[in-house]
Amino acid sequence: ASYTAAVTKYKVYIIDEVHALSNDAFNALLKLLEEPPAHVKFVLATTEANKVLETISSRCQRFDFKRITPDDIYDRLDYICNAEGIMAEEKALRMIALHADGSLRDALSCLDPCIAAGKEVDTEFVADFLGRAENDAVIELCRCLGECDTQGVVDTIDDVCSRGKNLSPFIETLIRALRDMLIISVSGKCKSDFDESEYNELLKYAQSYSTEKLLYAIKSLSEAVSTARFMTNPRVIYE
């Protein structure tokens, strides 16, 4: 950092995941930031700003970035597919947008292998690639739980497993559906990631649940997801 740039006016150092620096590294960086050379700019990027030393962060301008919404990610994926002449189902692109969890880079990383498969980007292919069961199975499970249809619950999980789906993402989608029904039950509506027909189904099934039952289900399944990570047979935990 003490040497001037060979060509440009500034030297720019980008330190990604800066919170992972050791204490010695932080102290060395602090010495630079206390009296930074005029030709040097530092960009410190982190997802855990609370772990950055106060003496470091107090000498920085802070900019907080928000996650990109699934709708905005879908619009970008749709634009790319149209520009490249790629056939893609809307539901498949929305599934990728939701899976990306606010990261456009992750969404594009998912889209690339789907395109490379040399076929239309359809919902079934994307669901298989992401290891997700399609939402119809999640909606069916919401019905079974609401109606205390034990056999229906077992049959639905068996069907998901028989199609080679990963149960953990499936259960996480179920938790999201239960969360939507919880919001619906207390406010009458919610902004959902499910499409219109699926949302209408959730709206109907929400009447079968009490607020207490939804809270219990979400808590129980969330604990099951944590426990299942250490199990050789997570299906037992989920059932």
PDB file of C-alpha atoms in Angstrom:
ATOM      1  CA  ALA A   1       0.000   0.000   0.000  1.00  0.00           C
ATOM      2  CA  SER A   2       2.920   2.355   0.493  1.00  0.00           C
ATOM      3  CA  TYR A   3       3.804   2.274  -3.209  1.00  0.00           C
ATOM      4  CA  THR A   4       1.963   4.546  -5.630  1.00  0.00           C
ATOM      5  CA  ALA A   5      -0.001   3.127  -8.549  1.00  0.00           C
ATOM      6  CA  ALA A   6       1.977   2.584 -11.740  1.00  0.00           C
ATOM      7  CA  VAL A   7      -0.709   3.849 -14.136  1.00  0.00           C
ATOM      8  CA  THR A   8      -3.925   4.922 -12.435  1.00  0.00           C
ATOM      9  CA  LYS A   9      -4.482   7.661  -9.871  1.00  0.00           C
ATOM     10  CA  TYR A  10      -5.477   5.261  -7.093  1.00  0.00           C
ATOM     11  CA  LYS A  11      -4.670   1.784  -5.895  1.00  0.00           C
ATOM     12  CA  VAL A  12      -7.868   0.054  -4.746  1.00  0.00           C
ATOM     13  CA  TYR A  13      -7.819  -2.904  -2.360  1.00  0.00           C
ATOM     14  CA  ILE A  14     -11.015  -4.934  -2.040  1.00  0.00           C
ATOM     15  CA  ILE A  15     -11.032  -7.177   1.036  1.00  0.00           C
ATOM     16  CA  ASP A  16     -13.929  -9.629   0.862  1.00  0.00           C
ATOM     17  CA  GLU A  17     -15.308 -11.216   4.053  1.00  0.00           C
ATOM     18  CA  VAL A  18     -13.183  -8.788   6.046  1.00  0.00           C
ATOM     19  CA  HIS A  19     -14.696 -10.016   9.328  1.00  0.00           C
ATOM     20  CA  ALA A  20     -12.631 -13.206   8.939  1.00  0.00           C
ATOM     21  CA  LEU A  21      -9.314 -11.401   9.436  1.00  0.00           C
ATOM     22  CA  SER A  22      -7.304 -12.381  12.488  1.00  0.00           C
ATOM     23  CA  ASN A  23      -6.728  -9.862  15.298  1.00  0.00           C
ATOM     24  CA  ASP A  24      -3.146  -9.327  14.138  1.00  0.00           C
ATOM     25  CA  ALA A  25      -4.354  -8.648  10.605  1.00  0.00           C
ATOM     26  CA  PHE A  26      -6.980  -6.213  11.893  1.00  0.00           C
ATOM     27  CA  ASN A  27      -4.353  -4.344  13.895  1.00  0.00           C
ATOM     28  CA  ALA A  28      -2.077  -4.095  10.868  1.00  0.00           C
ATOM     29  CA  LEU A  29      -4.990  -2.831   8.769  1.00  0.00           C
ATOM     30  CA  LEU A  30      -5.915  -0.310  11.460  1.00  0.00           C
ATOM     31  CA  LYS A  31      -2.452   1.258  11.250  1.00  0.00           C
ATOM     32  CA  LEU A  32      -3.067   1.859   7.547  1.00  0.00           C
ATOM     33  CA  LEU A  33      -6.562   3.215   8.050  1.00  0.00           C
ATOM     34  CA  GLU A  34      -5.463   5.637  10.780  1.00  0.00           C
ATOM     35  CA  GLU A  35      -3.230   7.486   8.307  1.00  0.00           C
ATOM     36  CA  PRO A  36      -4.105   6.134   4.854  1.00  0.00           C
ATOM     37  CA  PRO A  37      -1.873   7.130   1.930  1.00  0.00           C
ATOM     38  CA  ALA A  38      -3.631   9.570  -0.388  1.00  0.00           C
ATOM     39  CA  HIS A  39      -3.304   7.188  -3.358  1.00  0.00           C
ATOM     40  CA  VAL A  40      -4.971   4.201  -1.665  1.00  0.00           C
ATOM     41  CA  LYS A  41      -8.652   3.260  -1.356  1.00  0.00           C
ATOM     42  CA  PHE A  42      -9.936   0.313   0.682  1.00  0.00           C
ATOM     43  CA  VAL A  43     -13.248  -1.440   0.088  1.00  0.00           C
ATOM     44  CA  LEU A  44     -14.166  -3.756   2.953  1.00  0.00           C
ATOM     45  CA  ALA A  45     -16.983  -6.186   2.209  1.00  0.00           C
ATOM     46  CA  THR A  46     -18.676  -8.357   4.820  1.00  0.00           C
ATOM     47  CA  THR A  47     -21.935 -10.101   5.634  1.00  0.00           C
ATOM     48  CA  GLU A  48     -21.221  -9.868   9.370  1.00  0.00           C
ATOM     49  CA  ALA A  49     -20.448  -6.226  10.113  1.00  0.00           C
ATOM     50  CA  ASN A  50     -20.825  -6.829  13.854  1.00  0.00           C
ATOM     51  CA  LYS A  51     -17.600  -8.861  13.804  1.00  0.00           C
ATOM     52  CA  VAL A  52     -15.539  -5.990  12.393  1.00  0.00           C
ATOM     53  CA  LEU A  53     -13.589  -4.099  15.075  1.00  0.00           C
ATOM     54  CA  GLU A  54     -15.226  -0.819  16.086  1.00  0.00           C
ATOM     55  CA  THR A  55     -11.899   0.952  15.559  1.00  0.00           C
ATOM     56  CA  ILE A  56     -12.001  -0.230  11.922  1.00  0.00           C
ATOM     57  CA  SER A  57     -15.672   0.447  11.150  1.00  0.00           C
ATOM     58  CA  SER A  58     -15.543   3.913  12.748  1.00  0.00           C
ATOM     59  CA  ARG A  59     -12.996   4.943  10.132  1.00  0.00           C
ATOM     60  CA  CYS A  60     -15.131   3.751   7.214  1.00  0.00           C
ATOM     61  CA  GLN A  61     -18.136   4.981   5.303  1.00  0.00           C
ATOM     62  CA  ARG A  62     -20.777   2.273   5.636  1.00  0.00           C
ATOM     63  CA  PHE A  63     -23.149   1.231   2.858  1.00  0.00           C
ATOM     64  CA  ASP A  64     -25.749  -1.472   3.589  1.00  0.00           C
ATOM     65  CA  PHE A  65     -26.978  -3.454   0.586  1.00  0.00           C
ATOM     66  CA  LYS A  66     -30.357  -5.162   0.440  1.00  0.00           C
ATOM     67  CA  ARG A  67     -31.153  -8.537  -1.065  1.00  0.00           C
ATOM     68  CA  ILE A  68     -32.595  -8.437  -4.571  1.00  0.00           C
ATOM     69  CA  THR A  69     -36.290  -9.335  -4.617  1.00  0.00           C
ATOM     70  CA  PRO A  70     -37.383 -12.590  -6.325  1.00  0.00           C
ATOM     71  CA  ASP A  71     -39.463 -10.523  -8.799  1.00  0.00           C
ATOM     72  CA  ASP A  72     -36.424  -8.480  -9.853  1.00  0.00           C
ATOM     73  CA  ILE A  73     -34.300 -11.617 -10.206  1.00  0.00           C
ATOM     74  CA  TYR A  74     -37.050 -13.259 -12.277  1.00  0.00           C
ATOM     75  CA  ASP A  75     -37.255 -10.192 -14.559  1.00  0.00           C
ATOM     76  CA  ARG A  76     -33.508 -10.373 -15.179  1.00  0.00           C
ATOM     77  CA  LEU A  77     -33.543 -14.116 -15.869  1.00  0.00           C
ATOM     78  CA  ASP A  78     -36.477 -13.660 -18.240  1.00  0.00           C
ATOM     79  CA  TYR A  79     -34.616 -10.849 -20.048  1.00  0.00           C
ATOM     80  CA  ILE A  80     -31.510 -13.026 -20.459  1.00  0.00           C
ATOM     81  CA  CYS A  81     -33.517 -15.971 -21.802  1.00  0.00           C
ATOM     82  CA  ASN A  82     -35.340 -13.772 -24.307  1.00  0.00           C
ATOM     83  CA  ALA A  83     -32.094 -12.110 -25.418  1.00  0.00           C
ATOM     84  CA  GLU A  84     -30.423 -15.498 -25.938  1.00  0.00           C
ATOM     85  CA  GLY A  85     -33.453 -17.086 -27.604  1.00  0.00           C
ATOM     86  CA  ILE A  86     -33.879 -19.656 -24.823  1.00  0.00           C
ATOM     87  CA  MET A  87     -37.285 -21.151 -24.118  1.00  0.00           C
ATOM     88  CA  ALA A  88     -38.036 -21.041 -20.397  1.00  0.00           C
ATOM     89  CA  GLU A  89     -41.169 -21.589 -18.354  1.00  0.00           C
ATOM     90  CA  GLU A  90     -42.142 -18.737 -16.053  1.00  0.00           C
ATOM     91  CA  LYS A  91     -42.596 -21.105 -13.110  1.00  0.00           C
ATOM     92  CA  ALA A  92     -39.111 -22.556 -13.644  1.00  0.00           C
ATOM     93  CA  LEU A  93     -37.482 -19.122 -13.645  1.00  0.00           C
ATOM     94  CA  ARG A  94     -39.417 -18.096 -10.544  1.00  0.00           C
ATOM     95  CA  MET A  95     -38.219 -21.262  -8.826  1.00  0.00           C
ATOM     96  CA  ILE A  96     -34.609 -20.310  -9.606  1.00  0.00           C
ATOM     97  CA  ALA A  97     -35.236 -16.725  -8.447  1.00  0.00           C
ATOM     98  CA  LEU A  98     -36.620 -17.945  -5.146  1.00  0.00           C
ATOM     99  CA  HIS A  99     -33.789 -20.451  -4.640  1.00  0.00           C
ATOM    100  CA  ALA A 100     -31.204 -17.672  -5.177  1.00  0.00           C
ATOM    101  CA  ASP A 101     -32.295 -16.030  -1.899  1.00  0.00           C
ATOM    102  CA  GLY A 102     -31.602 -12.475  -3.046  1.00  0.00           C
ATOM    103  CA  SER A 103     -28.393 -13.161  -4.981  1.00  0.00           C
ATOM    104  CA  LEU A 104     -28.465 -12.588  -8.741  1.00  0.00           C
ATOM    105  CA  ARG A 105     -25.075 -14.284  -9.086  1.00  0.00           C
ATOM    106  CA  ASP A 106     -26.458 -17.460  -7.508  1.00  0.00           C
ATOM    107  CA  ALA A 107     -29.499 -17.289  -9.785  1.00  0.00           C
ATOM    108  CA  LEU A 108     -27.313 -17.084 -12.895  1.00  0.00           C
ATOM    109  CA  SER A 109     -25.167 -19.940 -11.575  1.00  0.00           C
ATOM    110  CA  CYS A 110     -28.323 -22.062 -11.405  1.00  0.00           C
ATOM    111  CA  LEU A 111     -29.570 -20.951 -14.813  1.00  0.00           C
ATOM    112  CA  ASP A 112     -26.340 -21.782 -16.672  1.00  0.00           C
ATOM    113  CA  PRO A 113     -26.385 -25.587 -16.183  1.00  0.00           C
ATOM    114  CA  CYS A 114     -30.117 -25.664 -16.936  1.00  0.00           C
ATOM    115  CA  ILE A 115     -29.395 -24.016 -20.285  1.00  0.00           C
ATOM    116  CA  ALA A 116     -26.353 -26.232 -20.883  1.00  0.00           C
ATOM    117  CA  ALA A 117     -28.595 -29.306 -20.674  1.00  0.00           C
ATOM    118  CA  GLY A 118     -29.667 -28.411 -24.216  1.00  0.00           C
ATOM    119  CA  LYS A 119     -33.387 -28.354 -23.592  1.00  0.00           C
ATOM    120  CA  GLU A 120     -36.126 -25.981 -22.599  1.00  0.00           C
ATOM    121  CA  VAL A 121     -35.745 -24.667 -19.079  1.00  0.00           C
ATOM    122  CA  ASP A 122     -38.857 -26.296 -17.634  1.00  0.00           C
ATOM    123  CA  THR A 123     -40.182 -26.608 -14.113  1.00  0.00           C
ATOM    124  CA  GLU A 124     -39.559 -30.335 -13.743  1.00  0.00           C
ATOM    125  CA  PHE A 125     -35.928 -30.081 -14.866  1.00  0.00           C
ATOM    126  CA  VAL A 126     -35.228 -27.115 -12.576  1.00  0.00           C
ATOM    127  CA  ALA A 127     -36.897 -28.857  -9.628  1.00  0.00           C
ATOM    128  CA  ASP A 128     -34.725 -31.931 -10.225  1.00  0.00           C
ATOM    129  CA  PHE A 129     -31.587 -29.831 -10.595  1.00  0.00           C
ATOM    130  CA  LEU A 130     -32.243 -27.913  -7.368  1.00  0.00           C
ATOM    131  CA  GLY A 131     -33.251 -31.095  -5.539  1.00  0.00           C
ATOM    132  CA  ARG A 132     -36.667 -29.622  -4.798  1.00  0.00           C
ATOM    133  CA  ALA A 133     -40.063 -31.229  -4.856  1.00  0.00           C
ATOM    134  CA  GLU A 134     -42.573 -29.283  -6.864  1.00  0.00           C
ATOM    135  CA  ASN A 135     -44.907 -27.046  -4.942  1.00  0.00           C
ATOM    136  CA  ASP A 136     -47.959 -29.217  -5.591  1.00  0.00           C
ATOM    137  CA  ALA A 137     -46.609 -31.786  -3.115  1.00  0.00           C
ATOM    138  CA  VAL A 138     -46.035 -29.025  -0.543  1.00  0.00           C
ATOM    139  CA  ILE A 139     -49.601 -27.751  -1.015  1.00  0.00           C
ATOM    140  CA  GLU A 140     -50.941 -31.306  -0.653  1.00  0.00           C
ATOM    141  CA  LEU A 141     -49.013 -31.740   2.582  1.00  0.00           C
ATOM    142  CA  CYS A 142     -50.497 -28.477   3.890  1.00  0.00           C
ATOM    143  CA  ARG A 143     -53.947 -29.937   3.247  1.00  0.00           C
ATOM    144  CA  CYS A 144     -53.100 -33.223   4.973  1.00  0.00           C
ATOM    145  CA  LEU A 145     -51.688 -31.490   8.047  1.00  0.00           C
ATOM    146  CA  GLY A 146     -54.655 -29.156   8.318  1.00  0.00           C
ATOM    147  CA  GLU A 147     -57.127 -32.038   8.097  1.00  0.00           C
ATOM    148  CA  CYS A 148     -55.051 -34.351  10.344  1.00  0.00           C
ATOM    149  CA  ASP A 149     -54.813 -36.808   7.440  1.00  0.00           C
ATOM    150  CA  THR A 150     -51.963 -38.926   8.803  1.00  0.00           C
ATOM    151  CA  GLN A 151     -51.995 -41.425   5.952  1.00  0.00           C
ATOM    152  CA  GLY A 152     -51.941 -38.576   3.438  1.00  0.00           C
ATOM    153  CA  VAL A 153     -48.863 -37.108   5.125  1.00  0.00           C
ATOM    154  CA  VAL A 154     -47.018 -40.437   4.975  1.00  0.00           C
ATOM    155  CA  ASP A 155     -48.057 -41.046   1.342  1.00  0.00           C
ATOM    156  CA  THR A 156     -46.970 -37.558   0.250  1.00  0.00           C
ATOM    157  CA  ILE A 157     -43.541 -37.886   1.859  1.00  0.00           C
ATOM    158  CA  ASP A 158     -43.170 -41.366   0.371  1.00  0.00           C
ATOM    159  CA  ASP A 159     -44.015 -39.972  -3.076  1.00  0.00           C
ATOM    160  CA  VAL A 160     -41.433 -37.192  -2.707  1.00  0.00           C
ATOM    161  CA  CYS A 161     -38.745 -39.678  -1.652  1.00  0.00           C
ATOM    162  CA  SER A 162     -39.635 -42.141  -4.412  1.00  0.00           C
ATOM    163  CA  ARG A 163     -39.003 -39.402  -6.986  1.00  0.00           C
ATOM    164  CA  GLY A 164     -35.494 -38.983  -5.616  1.00  0.00           C
ATOM    165  CA  LYS A 165     -36.081 -35.561  -4.094  1.00  0.00           C
ATOM    166  CA  ASN A 166     -34.052 -34.186  -1.213  1.00  0.00           C
ATOM    167  CA  LEU A 167     -36.356 -33.907   1.800  1.00  0.00           C
ATOM    168  CA  SER A 168     -34.570 -30.972   3.462  1.00  0.00           C
ATOM    169  CA  PRO A 169     -35.356 -28.373   0.743  1.00  0.00           C
ATOM    170  CA  PHE A 170     -38.864 -29.835   0.547  1.00  0.00           C
ATOM    171  CA  ILE A 171     -39.436 -29.304   4.276  1.00  0.00           C
ATOM    172  CA  GLU A 172     -37.995 -25.792   4.068  1.00  0.00           C
ATOM    173  CA  THR A 173     -40.521 -25.021   1.313  1.00  0.00           C
ATOM    174  CA  LEU A 174     -43.241 -26.450   3.555  1.00  0.00           C
ATOM    175  CA  ILE A 175     -42.126 -24.155   6.387  1.00  0.00           C
ATOM    176  CA  ARG A 176     -42.377 -21.215   3.991  1.00  0.00           C
ATOM    177  CA  ALA A 177     -45.922 -22.280   3.069  1.00  0.00           C
ATOM    178  CA  LEU A 178     -46.888 -22.552   6.739  1.00  0.00           C
ATOM    179  CA  ARG A 179     -45.393 -19.132   7.342  1.00  0.00           C
ATOM    180  CA  ASP A 180     -47.562 -17.704   4.544  1.00  0.00           C
ATOM    181  CA  MET A 181     -50.644 -19.310   6.076  1.00  0.00           C
ATOM    182  CA  LEU A 182     -49.711 -17.863   9.463  1.00  0.00           C
ATOM    183  CA  ILE A 183     -49.522 -14.355   7.980  1.00  0.00           C
ATOM    184  CA  ILE A 184     -52.824 -14.965   6.176  1.00  0.00           C
ATOM    185  CA  SER A 185     -54.497 -16.131   9.394  1.00  0.00           C
ATOM    186  CA  VAL A 186     -53.509 -13.003  11.321  1.00  0.00           C
ATOM    187  CA  SER A 187     -53.767 -10.357   8.604  1.00  0.00           C
ATOM    188  CA  GLY A 188     -55.962 -11.855   5.880  1.00  0.00           C
ATOM    189  CA  LYS A 189     -53.293 -11.770   3.170  1.00  0.00           C
ATOM    190  CA  CYS A 190     -49.551 -11.912   2.632  1.00  0.00           C
ATOM    191  CA  LYS A 191     -46.939 -11.304  -0.036  1.00  0.00           C
ATOM    192  CA  SER A 192     -46.154 -14.857  -1.092  1.00  0.00           C
ATOM    193  CA  ASP A 193     -43.521 -16.457  -3.302  1.00  0.00           C
ATOM    194  CA  PHE A 194     -46.083 -19.037  -4.474  1.00  0.00           C
ATOM    195  CA  ASP A 195     -47.950 -18.405  -7.722  1.00  0.00           C
ATOM    196  CA  GLU A 196     -51.585 -17.269  -7.749  1.00  0.00           C
ATOM    197  CA  SER A 197     -53.221 -20.709  -7.932  1.00  0.00           C
ATOM    198  CA  GLU A 198     -50.957 -22.091  -5.186  1.00  0.00           C
ATOM    199  CA  TYR A 199     -51.591 -19.029  -3.049  1.00  0.00           C
ATOM    200  CA  ASN A 200     -55.351 -19.521  -3.407  1.00  0.00           C
ATOM    201  CA  GLU A 201     -54.926 -23.108  -2.216  1.00  0.00           C
ATOM    202  CA  LEU A 202     -52.981 -21.911   0.827  1.00  0.00           C
ATOM    203  CA  LEU A 203     -55.674 -19.333   1.463  1.00  0.00           C
ATOM    204  CA  LYS A 204     -58.265 -22.102   1.515  1.00  0.00           C
ATOM    205  CA  TYR A 205     -56.269 -24.486   3.698  1.00  0.00           C
ATOM    206  CA  ALA A 206     -55.340 -21.743   6.182  1.00  0.00           C
ATOM    207  CA  GLN A 207     -58.886 -22.000   7.537  1.00  0.00           C
ATOM    208  CA  SER A 208     -58.070 -25.518   8.803  1.00  0.00           C
ATOM    209  CA  TYR A 209     -55.352 -24.211  11.116  1.00  0.00           C
ATOM    210  CA  SER A 210     -55.360 -22.266  14.347  1.00  0.00           C
ATOM    211  CA  THR A 211     -52.599 -19.730  14.924  1.00  0.00           C
ATOM    212  CA  GLU A 212     -51.245 -21.965  17.707  1.00  0.00           C
ATOM    213  CA  LYS A 213     -51.110 -24.989  15.408  1.00  0.00           C
ATOM    214  CA  LEU A 214     -49.215 -23.040  12.725  1.00  0.00           C
ATOM    215  CA  LEU A 215     -46.708 -21.704  15.266  1.00  0.00           C
ATOM    216  CA  TYR A 216     -46.188 -25.203  16.646  1.00  0.00           C
ATOM    217  CA  ALA A 217     -45.732 -26.690  13.170  1.00  0.00           C
ATOM    218  CA  ILE A 218     -43.208 -24.057  12.093  1.00  0.00           C
ATOM    219  CA  LYS A 219     -41.219 -24.436  15.326  1.00  0.00           C
ATOM    220  CA  SER A 220     -41.256 -28.247  15.198  1.00  0.00           C
ATOM    221  CA  LEU A 221     -40.221 -28.449  11.542  1.00  0.00           C
ATOM    222  CA  SER A 222     -37.487 -25.816  11.992  1.00  0.00           C
ATOM    223  CA  GLU A 223     -36.034 -27.879  14.837  1.00  0.00           C
ATOM    224  CA  ALA A 224     -36.306 -30.999  12.670  1.00  0.00           C
ATOM    225  CA  VAL A 225     -34.299 -29.325   9.875  1.00  0.00           C
ATOM    226  CA  SER A 226     -31.505 -28.549  12.367  1.00  0.00           C
ATOM    227  CA  THR A 227     -31.525 -32.072  13.793  1.00  0.00           C
ATOM    228  CA  ALA A 228     -31.713 -33.807  10.397  1.00  0.00           C
ATOM    229  CA  ARG A 229     -28.356 -32.360   9.338  1.00  0.00           C
ATOM    230  CA  PHE A 230     -26.645 -34.801  11.683  1.00  0.00           C
ATOM    231  CA  MET A 231     -28.779 -37.833  10.786  1.00  0.00           C
ATOM    232  CA  THR A 232     -27.945 -40.534   8.252  1.00  0.00           C
ATOM    233  CA  ASN A 233     -31.681 -40.988   7.644  1.00  0.00           C
ATOM    234  CA  PRO A 234     -33.359 -37.538   7.952  1.00  0.00           C
ATOM    235  CA  ARG A 235     -36.659 -38.959   6.697  1.00  0.00           C
ATOM    236  CA  VAL A 236     -37.290 -40.493  10.131  1.00  0.00           C
ATOM    237  CA  ILE A 237     -36.958 -37.105  11.807  1.00  0.00           C
ATOM    238  CA  TYR A 238     -39.269 -35.371   9.342  1.00  0.00           C
ATOM    239  CA  GLU A 239     -41.951 -38.061   9.516  1.00  0.00           C
TER     240      GLU A 239
END
